[in-house]
Short mmCIF file of C-alpha atoms and ligand atoms in Angstrom, two decimals:
data_model
loop_
_atom_site.label_atom_id
_atom_site.label_comp_id
_atom_site.label_asym_id
_atom_site.label_seq_id
_atom_site.Cartn_x
_atom_site.Cartn_y
_atom_site.Cartn_z
CA UNK A 1 -0.20 -0.02 -0.01
CA UNK A 2 0.87 3.46 -0.95
CA UNK A 3 1.95 5.52 2.24
CA UNK A 4 0.65 8.92 2.41
CA UNK A 5 3.29 10.78 4.15
CA UNK A 6 2.44 14.84 3.25
CA UNK A 7 0.10 16.88 3.97
CA UNK A 8 -0.75 20.18 2.82
CA UNK A 9 -0.13 23.02 2.52
CA UNK A 10 2.91 22.12 0.43
CA UNK A 11 6.79 23.82 1.49
CA UNK A 12 9.45 25.42 -0.68
CA UNK A 13 12.51 24.41 0.66
CA UNK A 14 14.33 26.81 -1.78
CA UNK A 15 15.09 23.86 -4.39
CA UNK A 16 11.68 23.66 -5.42
CA UNK A 17 8.06 22.79 -3.78
CA UNK A 18 8.27 19.71 -1.07
CA UNK A 19 5.46 18.82 0.27
CA UNK A 20 5.92 19.09 4.37
CA UNK A 21 5.83 15.84 5.91
CA UNK A 22 3.46 14.19 8.31
CA UNK A 23 5.56 11.60 9.71
CA UNK A 24 9.12 11.34 10.60
CA UNK A 25 11.09 8.44 11.14
CA UNK A 26 13.76 8.41 14.23
CA UNK A 27 16.84 6.29 12.73
CA UNK A 28 18.83 5.11 15.69
CA UNK A 29 22.50 4.08 14.78
CA UNK A 30 24.10 5.25 18.08
CA UNK A 31 25.52 2.11 19.48
CA UNK A 32 27.97 0.40 19.81
CA UNK A 33 27.75 -3.14 18.85
CA UNK A 34 29.41 -4.32 22.17
CA UNK A 35 27.87 -7.77 21.29
CA UNK A 36 28.82 -8.14 17.30
CA UNK A 37 32.55 -7.20 18.43
CA UNK A 38 33.99 -4.93 15.99
CA UNK A 39 35.86 -2.16 16.59
CA UNK A 40 33.09 0.02 13.68
CA UNK A 41 30.03 0.68 15.73
CA UNK A 42 28.03 -1.52 14.80
CA UNK A 43 26.02 0.81 11.37
CA UNK A 44 29.08 1.03 10.39
CA UNK A 45 30.04 -2.39 9.87
CA UNK A 46 29.67 -3.08 5.79
CA UNK A 47 26.59 -5.85 5.04
CA UNK A 48 28.28 -6.14 1.35
CA UNK A 49 30.11 -2.77 0.10
CA UNK A 50 27.39 -1.07 2.11
CA UNK A 51 26.87 -0.63 5.56
CA UNK A 52 24.07 -1.91 7.52
CA UNK A 53 22.71 1.89 8.22
CA UNK A 54 22.66 2.31 4.83
CA UNK A 55 20.53 -0.51 4.19
CA UNK A 56 18.72 0.43 6.63
CA UNK A 57 17.83 4.07 4.72
CA UNK A 58 17.58 1.95 2.18
CA UNK A 59 14.54 0.26 3.62
CA UNK A 60 13.51 3.89 4.77
CA UNK A 61 13.03 5.79 2.16
CA UNK A 62 11.60 2.88 -0.17
CA UNK A 63 8.72 3.22 2.62
CA UNK A 64 8.26 7.07 2.87
CA UNK A 65 8.80 11.04 2.28
CA UNK A 66 9.02 11.09 5.83
CA UNK A 67 11.22 13.44 7.75
CA UNK A 68 14.69 11.30 8.29
CA UNK A 69 16.40 11.95 11.61
CA UNK A 70 19.52 9.74 11.86
CA UNK A 71 20.88 9.35 15.34
CA UNK A 72 25.21 8.70 15.12
CA UNK A 73 27.87 8.08 17.63
CA UNK A 74 28.85 11.33 18.45
CA UNK A 75 31.87 11.35 16.30
CA UNK A 76 29.90 9.51 13.40
CA UNK A 77 27.71 12.55 12.49
CA UNK A 78 29.54 12.81 9.19
CA UNK A 79 30.51 9.57 7.84
CA UNK A 80 26.28 8.69 8.83
CA UNK A 81 25.31 12.23 6.48
CA UNK A 82 26.96 11.33 3.59
CA UNK A 83 25.04 7.83 3.66
CA UNK A 84 21.97 9.51 4.53
CA UNK A 85 22.50 12.03 1.66
CA UNK A 86 23.31 8.31 -1.15
CA UNK A 87 20.01 6.81 0.26
CA UNK A 88 17.80 9.79 0.04
CA UNK A 89 18.35 10.00 -3.61
CA UNK A 90 15.95 13.36 -4.14
CA UNK A 91 14.56 13.38 -0.81
CA UNK A 92 18.01 14.74 0.84
CA UNK A 93 15.79 18.02 1.92
CA UNK A 94 14.13 15.29 4.53
CA UNK A 95 17.18 13.95 5.68
CA UNK A 96 19.35 15.64 9.07
CA UNK A 97 21.74 13.49 11.25
CA UNK A 98 22.30 14.00 15.36
CA UNK A 99 24.88 12.69 17.72
CA UNK A 100 23.37 9.95 20.06
CA UNK A 101 23.17 9.09 24.09
CA UNK A 102 24.53 6.82 26.44
CA UNK A 103 21.32 4.57 25.91
CA UNK A 104 19.14 3.39 23.02
CA UNK A 105 16.59 5.89 24.75
CA UNK A 106 18.83 8.97 24.98
CA UNK A 107 19.77 8.90 21.61
CA UNK A 108 15.83 8.59 20.11
CA UNK A 109 15.36 11.69 22.56
CA UNK A 110 17.88 12.85 21.01
CA UNK A 111 16.28 12.18 17.22
CA UNK A 112 12.70 13.68 18.94
CA UNK A 113 14.24 17.26 19.23
CA UNK A 114 15.53 17.20 15.20
CA UNK A 115 11.47 16.43 14.62
CA UNK A 116 9.76 18.91 12.79
CA UNK A 117 6.65 21.33 14.10
CA UNK A 118 4.40 19.99 11.50
CA UNK A 119 4.83 15.98 11.80
CA UNK A 120 2.16 14.11 13.56
CA UNK A 121 3.73 10.60 13.50
CA UNK A 122 7.25 10.02 14.67
CA UNK A 123 8.34 5.90 14.25
CA UNK A 124 11.16 5.21 16.16
CA UNK A 125 12.84 1.99 13.69
CA UNK A 126 16.54 -0.19 15.10
CA UNK A 127 19.40 0.71 12.41
CA UNK A 128 20.58 -2.93 13.64
CA UNK A 129 17.04 -4.06 11.68
CA UNK A 130 18.51 -3.60 8.28
CA UNK A 131 16.90 -5.53 6.00
CA UNK A 132 13.02 -4.50 7.63
CA UNK A 133 11.37 -4.65 4.65
CA UNK A 134 9.03 -1.22 3.36
CA UNK A 135 5.98 -3.15 4.22
CA UNK A 136 6.48 -3.55 7.64
CA UNK A 137 5.96 0.66 8.17
CA UNK A 138 3.09 1.04 5.77
CA UNK A 139 1.14 -1.37 8.69
CA UNK A 140 2.50 0.63 12.07
CA UNK A 141 1.10 3.92 9.94
CA UNK A 142 -2.16 2.63 8.69
CA UNK A 143 -2.25 1.39 12.93
CA UNK A 144 -1.72 4.67 13.70
CA UNK A 145 -4.22 6.34 10.79
CA UNK A 146 -6.63 4.03 12.41
CA UNK A 147 -6.96 5.50 15.73
CA UNK A 148 -4.10 3.83 17.52
CA UNK A 149 -2.08 5.87 20.01
CA UNK A 150 0.85 4.29 18.88
CA UNK A 151 1.09 0.39 16.91
CA UNK A 152 4.66 -2.05 17.18
CA UNK A 153 5.20 -4.91 14.61
CA UNK A 154 5.23 -8.38 15.99
CA UNK A 155 6.50 -11.67 15.29
CA UNK A 156 5.24 -15.31 17.01
CA UNK A 157 7.44 -16.89 19.41
CA UNK A 158 8.19 -20.50 17.54
CA UNK A 159 9.95 -21.95 20.33
CA UNK A 160 8.20 -23.68 23.44
CA UNK A 161 8.97 -21.18 26.19
CA UNK A 162 9.57 -22.25 30.40
CA UNK A 163 10.42 -20.24 33.75
CA UNK A 164 13.69 -20.86 35.03
CA UNK A 165 15.52 -20.51 37.63
CA UNK A 166 19.13 -20.85 37.78
CA UNK A 167 18.70 -24.11 35.85
CA UNK A 168 15.27 -24.80 37.25
CA UNK A 169 11.84 -25.51 35.07
CA UNK A 170 9.67 -24.14 37.11
CA UNK A 171 7.34 -23.79 35.03
CA UNK A 172 6.13 -23.87 31.36
CA UNK A 173 4.77 -20.94 29.52
CA UNK A 174 1.94 -20.23 27.26
CA UNK A 175 3.99 -19.05 24.03
CA UNK A 176 -0.06 -18.19 21.95
CA UNK A 177 0.51 -15.11 24.39
CA UNK A 178 4.16 -13.55 23.26
CA UNK A 179 5.04 -12.26 21.32
CA UNK A 180 8.48 -10.77 20.12
CA UNK A 181 8.41 -7.11 18.85
CA UNK A 182 10.21 -5.33 16.21
CA UNK A 183 10.86 -2.15 15.19
CA UNK A 184 10.15 0.67 12.84
CA UNK A 185 7.49 1.28 15.97
CA UNK A 186 5.52 4.20 15.38
CA UNK A 187 3.32 6.30 18.00
CA UNK A 188 1.34 10.11 17.51
CA UNK A 189 3.70 12.60 18.31
CA UNK A 190 2.28 13.88 20.43
CA UNK A 191 1.58 11.04 22.84
CA UNK A 192 5.71 10.30 22.29
CA UNK A 193 6.35 14.16 22.73
CA UNK A 194 4.64 12.90 26.37
CA UNK A 195 5.51 9.56 26.90
CA UNK A 196 9.09 10.67 27.01
CA UNK A 197 8.70 13.62 28.57
CA UNK A 198 7.88 12.11 31.95
CA UNK A 199 10.09 9.34 31.72
CA UNK A 200 12.37 8.49 34.82
CA UNK A 201 13.59 5.19 34.21
CA UNK A 202 15.07 3.42 30.99
CA UNK A 203 13.58 0.80 29.21
CA UNK A 204 14.70 -1.27 26.07
CA UNK A 205 11.96 0.32 23.60
CA UNK A 206 9.52 3.09 23.28
CA UNK A 207 6.07 1.00 23.14
CA UNK A 208 7.23 -0.62 26.72
CA UNK A 209 7.93 3.31 27.85
CA UNK A 210 4.32 4.80 26.18
CA UNK A 211 2.86 2.18 27.77
CA UNK A 212 4.46 2.68 31.45
CA UNK A 213 3.04 6.16 30.46
CA UNK A 214 -0.48 4.81 30.63
CA UNK A 215 -1.64 4.46 26.26
CA UNK A 216 -2.30 1.48 24.11
CA UNK A 217 0.12 -0.21 22.02
CA UNK A 218 -0.90 -1.91 18.71
CA UNK A 219 0.14 -4.77 17.33
CA UNK A 220 1.29 -5.31 13.57
CA UNK A 221 2.29 -7.79 11.84
CA UNK A 222 6.25 -8.05 11.25
CA UNK A 223 8.53 -10.23 9.00
CA UNK A 224 11.10 -12.11 9.82
CA UNK A 225 13.72 -9.55 8.14
CA UNK A 226 13.23 -7.41 10.51
CA UNK A 227 15.45 -9.01 12.44
CA UNK A 228 18.06 -7.19 14.69
CA UNK A 229 21.51 -7.52 13.91
CA UNK A 230 23.23 -8.31 17.62
CA UNK A 231 25.91 -10.75 17.01
CA UNK A 232 28.37 -12.52 14.85
CA UNK A 233 25.35 -14.86 13.20
CA UNK A 234 22.95 -12.72 12.96
CA UNK A 235 25.66 -10.24 10.75
CA UNK A 236 26.47 -13.83 8.75
CA UNK A 237 22.91 -14.46 8.07
CA UNK A 238 22.26 -11.12 7.54
CA UNK A 239 25.08 -10.55 4.46
CA UNK A 240 23.53 -14.21 3.39
CA UNK A 241 19.82 -12.21 2.47
CA UNK A 242 20.58 -8.59 1.79
CA UNK A 243 20.35 -8.09 -2.21
CA UNK A 244 22.23 -5.34 -3.73
CA UNK A 245 22.04 -1.95 -3.05
CA UNK A 246 21.66 -0.02 -7.18
CA UNK A 247 25.05 2.26 -7.88
CA UNK A 248 25.63 5.30 -5.73
CA UNK A 249 26.31 7.61 -8.69
CA UNK A 250 25.61 11.06 -7.39
CA UNK A 251 24.80 12.86 -3.68
CA UNK A 252 22.31 14.76 -5.19
CA UNK A 253 19.67 12.85 -6.21
CA UNK A 254 20.48 13.00 -10.05
CA UNK A 255 22.97 11.22 -12.23
CA UNK A 256 26.00 12.63 -11.96
CA UNK A 257 25.95 13.52 -15.77
CA UNK A 258 27.04 17.19 -14.87
CA UNK A 259 29.99 18.63 -13.55
CA UNK A 260 29.36 20.82 -9.80
CA UNK A 261 31.44 23.53 -8.76
CA UNK A 262 31.46 25.10 -5.17
CA UNK A 263 32.65 28.19 -3.14
CA UNK A 264 34.38 28.10 0.43
CA UNK A 265 35.91 31.12 2.58
CA UNK A 266 37.90 31.19 5.69
CA UNK A 267 39.39 33.79 7.83
CA UNK A 268 41.72 33.53 10.75
CA UNK A 269 43.00 35.80 12.66
CA UNK A 270 47.26 35.71 13.78
CA UNK A 271 47.75 35.13 17.18
CA UNK A 272 48.06 30.83 16.92
CA UNK A 273 51.23 30.05 19.21
CA UNK A 274 53.89 28.62 17.43
CA UNK A 275 54.89 28.89 13.16
CA UNK A 276 52.78 29.89 10.83
CA UNK A 277 51.26 26.53 8.51
CA UNK A 278 49.47 27.93 5.44
CA UNK A 279 48.78 26.32 2.21
CA UNK A 280 49.81 23.67 3.22
CA UNK A 281 52.80 24.73 4.24
CA UNK A 282 55.12 25.41 7.40
CA UNK A 283 56.18 29.86 7.21
CA UNK A 284 59.01 29.30 10.11
CA UNK A 285 59.51 32.73 11.58
CA UNK A 286 55.93 34.29 10.75
CA UNK A 287 53.55 34.49 13.08
CA UNK A 288 50.91 31.86 13.52
CA UNK A 289 47.58 32.03 12.63
CA UNK A 290 44.79 31.03 15.58
CA UNK A 291 42.09 28.09 15.06
CA UNK A 292 41.11 24.64 15.66
CA UNK A 293 44.09 23.11 14.00
CA UNK A 294 45.99 25.08 12.36
CA UNK A 295 44.11 28.05 11.20
CA UNK A 296 44.98 27.28 7.60
CA UNK A 297 42.31 29.43 5.87
CA UNK A 298 43.58 28.58 2.46
CA UNK A 299 42.92 23.81 3.37
CA UNK A 300 39.55 24.72 5.37
CA UNK A 301 38.54 27.42 2.15
CA UNK A 302 39.67 24.50 -0.35
CA UNK A 303 37.61 21.87 2.12
CA UNK A 304 34.66 23.79 1.94
CA UNK A 305 35.01 23.81 -1.49
CA UNK A 306 34.91 20.83 -2.00
CA UNK A 307 32.42 19.65 0.05
CA UNK A 308 29.94 21.49 -1.34
CA UNK A 309 29.98 20.62 -4.41
CA UNK A 310 29.51 17.27 -3.52
CA UNK A 311 26.65 18.67 -1.68
CA UNK A 312 28.38 16.61 1.58
CA UNK A 313 27.62 19.67 3.72
CA UNK A 314 30.42 21.87 4.55
CA UNK A 315 33.94 21.48 6.91
CA UNK A 316 32.14 21.55 10.22
CA UNK A 317 29.85 18.07 9.33
CA UNK A 318 32.68 16.51 8.93
CA UNK A 319 35.86 17.90 11.18
CA UNK A 320 34.26 19.69 13.92
CA UNK A 321 35.26 20.05 17.00
CA UNK A 322 33.39 16.70 17.83
CA UNK A 323 37.19 14.76 16.29
CA UNK A 324 39.88 15.88 17.75
CA UNK A 325 42.53 13.77 15.78
CA UNK A 326 41.88 16.90 13.74
CA UNK A 327 42.53 19.65 16.15
CA UNK A 328 46.15 19.41 16.20
CA UNK A 329 46.08 18.18 12.10
CA UNK A 330 47.48 20.36 9.16
CA UNK A 331 46.01 21.01 5.78
CA UNK A 332 47.12 17.07 4.30
CA UNK A 333 44.69 15.32 7.07
CA UNK A 334 41.95 17.60 5.82
CA UNK A 335 42.70 17.11 2.31
CA UNK A 336 42.79 13.58 1.99
CA UNK A 337 40.05 12.78 4.20
CA UNK A 338 38.00 15.28 1.44
CA UNK A 339 39.52 13.24 -1.12
CA UNK A 340 37.64 10.15 0.71
CA UNK A 341 34.69 10.77 1.63
CA UNK A 342 34.36 13.17 -2.72
CA UNK A 343 35.76 9.42 -4.26
CA UNK A 344 32.76 7.45 -1.75
CA UNK A 345 30.26 9.90 -2.70
CA UNK A 346 31.45 8.86 -6.88
CA UNK A 347 33.49 12.52 -7.60
CA UNK A 348 36.98 13.66 -8.83
CA UNK A 349 38.06 17.17 -8.89
CA UNK A 350 38.33 18.88 -12.09
CA UNK A 351 40.28 21.65 -10.63
CA UNK A 352 40.67 23.93 -7.43
CA UNK A 353 41.71 27.66 -8.00
CA UNK A 354 42.03 29.79 -4.39
CA UNK A 355 43.04 33.35 -3.67
CA UNK A 356 44.33 34.29 0.03
CA UNK A 357 44.24 38.09 0.74
CA UNK A 358 47.42 38.19 3.56
CA UNK A 359 50.21 41.23 3.75
CA UNK A 360 52.00 38.24 5.09
CA UNK A 361 53.57 35.76 4.41
CA UNK A 362 54.36 37.03 0.77
CA UNK A 363 53.72 33.71 -1.94
CA UNK A 364 55.89 35.18 -4.24
CA UNK A 365 58.75 33.00 -4.05
CA UNK A 366 56.86 29.30 -3.29
CA UNK A 367 53.58 30.56 -4.80
CA UNK A 368 54.31 26.45 -7.12
CA UNK A 369 55.73 25.07 -3.78
CA UNK A 370 51.95 26.20 -2.22
CA UNK A 371 50.51 23.81 -5.16
CA UNK A 372 52.16 21.50 -5.09
CA UNK A 373 51.21 21.02 -1.25
CA UNK A 374 47.62 21.34 -2.07
CA UNK A 375 47.75 19.46 -5.44
CA UNK A 376 49.59 16.49 -3.60
CA UNK A 377 47.21 16.46 -1.36
CA UNK A 378 44.38 15.61 -3.15
CA UNK A 379 45.97 12.71 -5.51
CA UNK A 380 47.12 15.00 -7.61
CA UNK A 381 44.41 17.32 -9.05
CA UNK A 382 45.43 20.29 -10.46
CA UNK A 383 45.64 22.99 -8.07
CA UNK A 384 45.98 27.32 -8.65
CA UNK A 385 46.91 29.36 -5.65
CA UNK A 386 46.82 33.84 -6.32
CA UNK A 387 47.60 35.75 -3.60
CA UNK A 388 46.64 38.99 -2.63
CA UNK A 389 46.58 42.28 -0.36
CA UNK A 390 44.44 44.99 0.23
CA UNK A 391 45.52 47.76 0.30
CA UNK A 392 45.68 48.45 3.42
CA UNK A 393 41.69 48.05 3.92
CA UNK A 394 39.70 45.95 5.94
CA UNK A 395 41.07 43.38 8.55
CA UNK A 396 43.65 41.82 6.48
CA UNK A 397 45.34 45.13 5.29
CA UNK A 398 45.79 45.83 8.50
CA UNK A 399 47.07 42.67 8.55
CA UNK A 400 44.91 41.25 12.08
CA UNK A 401 44.40 38.32 10.14
CA UNK A 402 44.39 36.39 6.45
CA UNK A 403 40.68 35.30 4.38
CA UNK A 404 40.78 32.76 1.44
CA UNK A 405 37.93 32.10 -0.98
CA UNK A 406 38.17 29.14 -3.11
CA UNK A 407 36.31 27.31 -5.99
CA UNK A 408 36.65 23.98 -6.81
CA UNK A 409 34.66 22.26 -10.18
CA UNK A 410 34.19 18.44 -10.22
CA UNK A 411 33.23 16.27 -12.60
CA UNK A 412 31.45 12.64 -12.11
CA UNK A 413 34.37 10.06 -11.44
N1 CTP B 1 21.21 2.65 20.01
C1 CTP B 1 21.98 3.96 19.85
N2 CTP B 1 22.15 4.15 20.89
C2 CTP B 1 23.01 3.58 22.35
C3 CTP B 1 22.28 2.38 22.03
C4 CTP B 1 21.81 1.34 20.73
O1 CTP B 1 21.70 4.45 18.91
N3 CTP B 1 23.64 4.36 23.10
C5 CTP B 1 20.80 2.39 18.29
C6 CTP B 1 21.81 1.01 17.61
O2 CTP B 1 22.35 1.50 16.92
C7 CTP B 1 20.52 0.08 17.28
C8 CTP B 1 19.61 0.16 18.43
O3 CTP B 1 19.57 0.92 19.03
O4 CTP B 1 20.27 0.22 16.01
C9 CTP B 1 18.90 -1.04 18.88
O5 CTP B 1 20.31 -1.38 19.96
P1 CTP B 1 21.24 -2.55 19.57
O6 CTP B 1 20.59 -3.57 19.06
O7 CTP B 1 21.40 -2.92 21.58
O8 CTP B 1 22.56 -2.12 19.55
P2 CTP B 1 23.38 -1.64 19.71
O9 CTP B 1 23.04 -1.07 21.51
O10 CTP B 1 24.91 -0.72 19.74
O11 CTP B 1 24.48 -3.40 19.92
P3 CTP B 1 25.44 -3.50 22.27
O12 CTP B 1 23.88 -3.86 22.50
O13 CTP B 1 25.45 -5.11 21.63
O14 CTP B 1 26.04 -2.77 22.68
MG1 MG B 2 22.35 -1.71 23.07
#
């Protein structure tokens, strides 16, 4: 059944008129996956060449035109955004990523804060249930549309169940009374908001939290493919069942057949410690710029231009203050990571042009060296650099800081 996930009036997003979603899906992916036992957080472990999260998002986007909020580990927000934009295709305006919390419940709460005002049904879905078919989403929404405060997919319990006390069986349990709960779990938005507002203890799923708040929750048919990848055996099973995703051709929802340009600027003030780093070069004896990392405004402007051209957010998305590994990094680390992101998204660099406005350092003698350093960090891409002073005007003219302006051209890989 096709889902009516939108309501009038339409919203002009600035990129054409898209309808305002009446449904939001919170995809919780912030867990570490202790029981899976990998060093990578579970949602970022591969099922094939794509991650668990990416496959989970395929199911979400196939099911709905809802607002989609991915809740990711704090140090994976940028990676999750890349995955979400790719999975969203032409629905990328509907996607956002927020950092999660210490428990699943705290992660859902973080996602709830990002739900848009117009939304009146919220679905909470485990990224770990990566193979959940779109029909399950439709059944949950249909139950809420039919009047339920909440609805969850369930499967009958197959095994005969016993109540045990240590190693002793103390009772048989009638499995006809029991069901295994899956996700997506859907609720009226006001019900879920109020239940989260009132929650004082930790529950393992949202239905339990909503039930504690005094609401009844309906059961709809789940699906065997909606199992949760928890243990290494579950991962093997999912890998055997997964169907390949269509090849990624673009991060912007259209076939990457046309080049794209991007613009980036950056400004840093003098006043940092040590020697100056600018345009990928160390400048002994020159006053240093201040900033998170080395204050290399030229490199940062280039990163913004490249990410903007690819539609992959900006430098804060991928290298924000929550990524301490970049605090002491120089241009080569920023540019190499940016190049990798572009490659994953199906782009290669046509060329980069950057201009720095500064009284000092004097670039004339080292311009070619700077171009070579920046080019090397970008896998040999063409980088041209020009430098200018501003006739004593503005903050660059008074020598308070430097400014850099970059444009980049990307072409399909
Ligand atoms: N989850 C989350 N934030 C947490 C814990 C869990 O967003 N603090 C998410 C997980 O990413 C997963 C879903 O909640 O998609 C279900 O949790 P579970 O399968 O238990 O995942 P993990 O907590 O990562 O695994 P484990 O319990 O084995 O550590
Ligand atoms: Mg867990």
